[in-house]
XYZ file of C-alpha atoms in Angstrom:
404
model
C -28.460 -28.091 36.262
C -31.962 -29.056 37.402
C -35.034 -27.311 36.358
C -38.675 -27.121 38.086
C -40.805 -24.881 36.282
C -39.187 -21.696 36.185
C -36.400 -22.871 38.944
C -32.812 -23.597 38.237
C -30.763 -26.031 40.363
C -27.752 -25.310 41.239
C -9.098 -17.107 58.322
C -8.142 -13.655 57.780
C -9.372 -11.485 60.669
C -10.988 -13.719 62.875
C -9.884 -16.997 64.709
C -11.821 -20.042 65.289
C -11.603 -23.030 67.196
C -14.007 -25.915 67.130
C -16.026 -27.866 69.894
C -18.866 -30.282 69.850
C -22.127 -30.554 71.995
C -24.687 -33.312 71.075
C -25.464 -32.986 67.189
C -24.172 -29.979 66.627
C -20.639 -28.541 66.160
C -19.815 -25.137 67.691
C -16.875 -22.992 66.053
C -15.835 -20.805 68.950
C -14.634 -17.018 68.730
C -11.025 -16.835 70.014
C -8.845 -13.563 70.484
C -10.251 -10.391 71.627
C -13.893 -11.789 70.877
C -13.558 -14.855 73.052
C -15.315 -13.284 76.043
C -18.437 -12.373 73.938
C -21.333 -14.922 74.528
C -21.661 -16.246 70.826
C -19.874 -18.556 68.875
C -18.571 -17.830 65.443
C -20.685 -20.313 64.020
C -22.998 -23.435 64.375
C -23.293 -26.449 62.141
C -26.356 -28.360 62.907
C -28.106 -30.596 60.442
C -27.680 -29.366 56.786
C -26.997 -25.801 57.815
C -24.038 -23.536 59.073
C -25.536 -20.385 60.891
C -22.981 -17.598 61.085
C -23.149 -14.878 63.799
C -22.939 -11.360 62.455
C -19.570 -10.286 61.136
C -17.841 -6.916 60.979
C -15.247 -5.530 58.935
C -12.625 -4.933 61.196
C -8.950 -5.066 59.986
C -6.482 -7.162 61.871
C -4.898 -4.160 63.901
C -8.215 -3.239 65.011
C -9.030 -0.233 62.585
C -11.839 0.095 60.284
C -11.752 1.216 56.622
C -14.363 2.664 54.423
C -17.521 0.769 53.532
C -16.181 -1.134 50.592
C -13.132 -2.372 52.505
C -15.467 -3.216 55.513
C -17.861 -5.333 53.314
C -14.994 -7.122 51.953
C -13.492 -7.981 55.126
C -16.782 -8.883 56.769
C -17.140 -11.338 53.807
C -13.632 -12.589 54.293
C -14.447 -13.317 58.205
C -17.505 -15.164 56.931
C -15.487 -17.042 54.040
C -12.865 -18.192 56.680
C -15.722 -19.628 59.442
C -17.514 -21.209 56.449
C -14.282 -23.155 55.464
C -13.634 -23.921 59.065
C -16.944 -25.359 59.129
C -16.513 -27.557 55.820
C -18.581 -25.671 53.475
C -18.114 -22.050 51.584
C -19.830 -18.835 50.467
C -20.885 -20.843 47.352
C -23.384 -22.852 49.737
C -24.721 -19.752 51.234
C -28.695 -19.532 51.342
C -29.330 -16.698 53.360
C -27.933 -13.127 54.059
C -28.649 -10.358 56.441
C -26.899 -6.911 55.435
C -27.265 -4.249 58.497
C -25.776 -0.726 57.908
C -25.319 2.053 60.057
C -25.962 4.711 57.342
C -28.454 4.414 54.419
C -26.155 6.146 52.486
C -23.538 3.623 51.972
C -26.323 1.241 50.388
C -24.706 1.408 46.965
C -21.026 1.108 47.740
C -22.256 -1.674 49.953
C -23.848 -3.552 47.065
C -21.077 -3.057 44.692
C -18.298 -4.719 46.827
C -21.053 -7.603 47.919
C -21.658 -8.255 44.342
C -18.076 -7.951 43.151
C -16.754 -10.455 46.235
C -14.769 -13.387 44.529
C -16.067 -16.419 46.764
C -19.713 -15.967 45.789
C -21.049 -18.885 43.277
C -20.163 -18.289 39.608
C -23.196 -19.326 38.186
C -26.150 -17.590 36.779
C -29.904 -18.397 36.563
C -32.329 -16.967 33.810
C -34.948 -14.646 34.360
C -37.672 -12.929 32.352
C -35.276 -10.132 31.777
C -31.456 -11.525 31.440
C -29.205 -13.735 33.552
C -28.801 -13.021 37.345
C -26.426 -14.433 40.001
C -26.896 -16.961 42.342
C -26.081 -15.401 45.364
C -28.024 -16.092 48.451
C -31.131 -14.750 49.275
C -30.916 -11.071 51.323
C -32.374 -8.712 53.749
C -30.956 -5.052 54.437
C -31.711 -2.811 56.847
C -30.210 0.275 58.936
C -29.570 -0.255 62.343
C -27.449 0.824 65.571
C -24.658 -1.238 65.226
C -23.200 -3.000 68.184
C -19.731 -1.781 67.256
C -17.436 1.257 67.678
C -19.003 4.205 65.498
C -16.369 3.417 62.723
C -18.224 0.224 61.935
C -20.183 0.662 59.069
C -21.658 -2.341 58.134
C -22.484 -5.983 59.675
C -23.447 -9.303 58.007
C -24.687 -12.567 58.902
C -24.912 -15.710 56.872
C -26.759 -19.009 56.894
C -25.069 -21.946 54.383
C -25.638 -25.110 53.250
C -23.040 -27.923 54.208
C -21.133 -28.844 51.177
C -22.914 -30.921 48.668
C -26.402 -30.061 49.425
C -28.917 -29.346 47.221
C -29.317 -25.428 46.402
C -31.989 -24.359 44.105
C -32.726 -20.745 42.808
C -36.542 -20.130 42.719
C -37.452 -17.623 40.012
C -41.072 -17.111 39.204
C -41.364 -17.456 35.107
C -42.773 -13.960 34.515
C -40.528 -12.258 37.010
C -37.383 -10.328 36.200
C -34.409 -10.311 37.902
C -33.895 -8.569 41.198
C -32.582 -4.981 40.900
C -30.002 -6.084 43.847
C -27.175 -8.547 44.099
C -29.245 -11.574 44.955
C -32.273 -13.894 43.666
C -35.841 -13.907 44.784
C -35.720 -17.325 46.663
C -33.700 -20.420 47.220
C -34.908 -23.688 47.895
C -33.003 -26.780 49.582
C -34.556 -30.077 50.265
C -38.021 -29.243 52.136
C -37.279 -25.486 52.831
C -37.354 -22.355 50.901
C -35.746 -19.285 52.031
C -37.250 -15.897 50.454
C -35.263 -12.888 50.290
C -36.773 -9.649 51.828
C -39.538 -8.566 49.435
C -41.254 -5.069 49.198
C -44.313 -4.276 47.023
C -42.974 -4.115 43.699
C -43.694 -4.892 40.103
C -41.396 -8.182 39.910
C -42.135 -8.151 36.326
C -40.819 -4.841 35.603
C -38.881 -4.028 38.462
C -40.749 -0.618 39.894
C -41.943 -0.012 43.238
C -45.592 0.017 43.719
C -46.631 3.263 45.944
C -49.635 2.428 48.238
C -50.741 2.420 51.810
C -49.701 0.075 54.298
C -52.385 -2.322 53.569
C -51.905 -2.453 49.795
C -48.149 -2.554 50.173
C -48.416 -5.694 52.831
C -50.958 -7.380 50.288
C -48.831 -6.915 47.258
C -45.675 -8.332 49.094
C -47.587 -11.214 50.530
C -49.347 -12.036 46.934
C -45.622 -12.093 45.491
C -44.411 -14.088 48.336
C -46.938 -16.680 47.509
C -46.016 -16.497 44.002
C -42.639 -17.526 44.889
C -43.782 -20.281 46.766
C -46.228 -21.379 44.319
C -43.212 -21.860 42.082
C -41.510 -23.925 44.397
C -44.629 -26.020 44.773
C -45.545 -24.406 48.123
C -48.187 -22.006 49.596
C -48.751 -19.582 52.465
C -49.496 -22.303 54.694
C -45.943 -23.770 54.298
C -44.417 -20.522 55.819
C -43.288 -21.358 59.347
C -41.060 -18.219 60.125
C -41.235 -14.538 59.245
C -39.633 -11.055 59.713
C -41.695 -8.125 59.149
C -40.116 -4.424 59.130
C -42.149 -1.218 59.060
C -41.062 2.288 58.740
C -43.651 3.811 60.638
C -44.863 2.041 63.704
C -48.213 4.071 63.865
C -49.141 1.741 60.910
C -48.647 -1.575 62.706
C -52.398 -2.284 62.613
C -53.036 -1.871 59.144
C -49.813 -3.863 58.257
C -51.536 -6.501 61.016
C -54.812 -6.441 59.439
C -53.372 -7.180 55.944
C -51.053 -9.809 56.871
C -53.207 -12.068 58.869
C -55.655 -12.409 55.758
C -52.827 -14.688 54.403
C -52.582 -16.786 57.490
C -56.010 -17.411 58.646
C -54.944 -20.616 60.408
C -51.616 -21.824 62.045
C -49.507 -18.567 61.364
C -45.822 -18.797 61.242
C -43.672 -17.681 63.988
C -43.121 -13.679 63.229
C -40.661 -10.939 64.764
C -41.932 -7.370 63.815
C -39.790 -4.412 64.254
C -39.737 -0.850 63.143
C -36.502 -0.600 60.867
C -34.379 1.509 58.508
C -35.637 -0.041 54.979
C -33.933 0.615 51.537
C -36.129 2.892 49.603
C -39.175 4.990 50.279
C -41.353 1.950 51.322
C -43.385 1.220 54.033
C -42.785 -2.730 54.589
C -40.472 -5.488 53.909
C -41.198 -9.074 54.498
C -38.709 -12.005 54.877
C -39.877 -15.541 55.124
C -38.928 -19.217 55.365
C -41.247 -22.113 54.443
C -40.733 -25.772 54.817
C -42.774 -28.282 53.181
C -43.692 -30.559 55.830
C -46.369 -30.717 58.646
C -46.031 -28.365 61.259
C -46.954 -28.045 64.854
C -47.881 -24.758 66.616
C -46.254 -24.154 70.180
C -48.066 -22.351 72.679
C -45.851 -20.352 75.030
C -47.806 -18.916 77.852
C -47.498 -15.155 78.433
C -45.658 -14.734 75.065
C -47.498 -11.350 74.145
C -47.223 -12.334 70.553
C -49.590 -10.582 67.593
C -52.913 -13.017 67.193
C -51.852 -13.254 63.539
C -48.224 -14.893 64.635
C -47.772 -18.245 66.701
C -45.542 -18.314 69.348
C -43.474 -20.881 68.135
C -43.691 -23.462 65.355
C -41.744 -26.846 65.148
C -41.320 -28.450 61.854
C -39.328 -31.715 61.533
C -36.441 -31.315 64.265
C -36.257 -27.645 64.011
C -38.177 -25.109 66.358
C -38.647 -21.476 65.144
C -39.862 -18.863 67.502
C -41.522 -15.456 67.195
C -39.808 -12.738 68.335
C -40.564 -12.701 72.207
C -40.444 -9.907 74.667
C -40.537 -9.664 78.549
C -42.803 -6.777 79.564
C -44.434 -6.870 82.853
C -45.154 -4.381 85.095
C -42.145 -5.379 87.454
C -39.734 -5.685 83.949
C -40.920 -2.310 82.329
C -37.828 -0.496 81.155
C -35.381 -2.638 82.779
C -33.273 -4.764 79.873
C -31.840 -7.172 82.402
C -35.082 -7.904 83.728
C -37.162 -8.192 80.422
C -34.067 -10.362 78.926
C -34.603 -12.596 81.929
C -38.480 -12.928 81.397
C -37.816 -13.277 77.521
C -35.474 -16.363 78.169
C -38.050 -18.073 80.582
C -40.952 -17.619 78.051
C -38.797 -19.300 75.762
C -37.516 -22.021 77.784
C -41.422 -22.806 78.184
C -41.798 -23.153 74.782
C -38.559 -25.207 74.053
C -39.759 -27.562 76.935
C -43.239 -27.756 75.729
C -41.707 -28.779 72.214
C -39.137 -31.464 73.308
C -36.353 -28.925 72.969
C -33.791 -27.844 75.257
C -31.380 -24.823 75.221
C -28.582 -26.975 73.877
C -30.286 -27.134 70.897
C -30.605 -23.769 70.051
C -28.231 -22.612 66.902
C -28.995 -19.219 66.203
C -30.268 -16.184 68.143
C -31.510 -12.694 67.058
C -31.418 -10.101 69.415
C -33.197 -6.582 69.232
C -32.350 -3.885 71.513
C -34.298 -0.362 71.396
C -31.082 1.193 73.027
C -27.684 -0.777 72.313
C -26.679 0.920 75.402
C -28.446 -1.530 77.087
C -26.259 -4.180 75.763
C -24.174 -5.080 79.192
C -27.644 -5.593 81.348
C -28.875 -7.947 78.418
C -25.756 -10.015 78.041
C -25.312 -10.500 81.710
C -29.083 -12.354 81.882
C -28.342 -14.231 78.755
C -24.921 -15.788 80.052
C -27.186 -16.842 82.908
C -28.705 -19.226 80.425
C -26.029 -19.796 78.037
C -23.056 -21.019 79.609
C -20.829 -22.258 76.911
C -20.883 -23.725 73.560
C -23.114 -20.671 72.800
C -25.401 -20.337 69.561
C -24.334 -18.187 66.722
C -26.208 -14.451 67.392
C -26.817 -11.384 65.950
C -27.411 -8.289 68.074
C -28.466 -4.995 66.638
C -30.066 -1.818 67.744
C -33.562 -1.892 66.346
C -37.076 -0.906 67.892
C -39.394 -3.972 68.708
C -42.822 -3.567 67.878
C -44.562 -3.197 71.355
C -43.401 -1.784 74.567
C -40.263 -3.796 75.016
C -36.570 -2.748 75.160
C -35.525 -6.266 74.396
C -37.072 -8.953 71.889
C -35.308 -12.247 71.078
C -35.894 -14.731 68.283
C -34.502 -18.218 68.301
C -34.086 -21.220 65.975
C -33.044 -24.391 67.447
C -32.344 -27.874 65.625
C -32.234 -31.309 67.458
């Protein structure tokens, strides 16, 4: 193992087929999911981006939450094996639950899954598992009502460095994942909330205090990895109450006075009685801010950020007088704005590897998907589509990652 201060080194229900395009390798969906405009996963650079996976049984049925969690991870494990890697190389995970009441049972099964790394790391309060960083929220899943959980993973190629980042005085997480993971120049930080990381208790405050505490903690994780807030290139901010958005933004922008990261902001069901949660990615390399005309993002967010050969966009909406309330028209406008950003940065649609789509109403999925297919006609990027309320007036919000 390698130690940096307090940092420690470290096909089932789905069938896949592979295809190649440029510098990326696409693992295609097959069977009943083949007509969905997404791949099972995309391999690009050092990473494998896996689309959101449900826990459907081979016969199409759904079991209880533990069975679905295990089956979703089985599917992801099979996809990663096809991609030449495994869950032991996972760095980032998102878990979407239909019901907050399933959180504990999902966690128990998630933690017990045999495919995760068997290694642990030292914390101020004992050993903790080397699972990927994670963010968990409730949402309206784009699946039959019997589907209770969706999980998406980003993993490293086999053999790539995977280092757990553990601030020296912090205890272990109360949940089955570490605070942060670093690989090369990139730091992945779990969704953090306002809590006493040394003692494990939640801190109850107002939105400004909560966001300040959360971003202060993110800064401590960054510092442990030899980085700072200036290195953050990508963030997602989840708040429980949209009425507190201005208070959140006021506290957030104090930490990013210049060249802020790309950001998606949404009202989401966060686990626990807390006001906000923030997920971040930082890269220790020069970054370029990409201007996107009419991107309609908050002043405290950059429309897009390029660092090295990677492009990170903010969550982009497409609201105009002509598109108001129209999911198909808004999706077209979002994609037109993202197209301008990609071209300005020297990227093309074929470089897009991961797409995150928020729908305020999942009944708008067909209208969104029709517009999406006009841009993506094959060798699709990985994607996750979930019913959450974007912050703002849009019914659709899209955030992308691209790799050249």
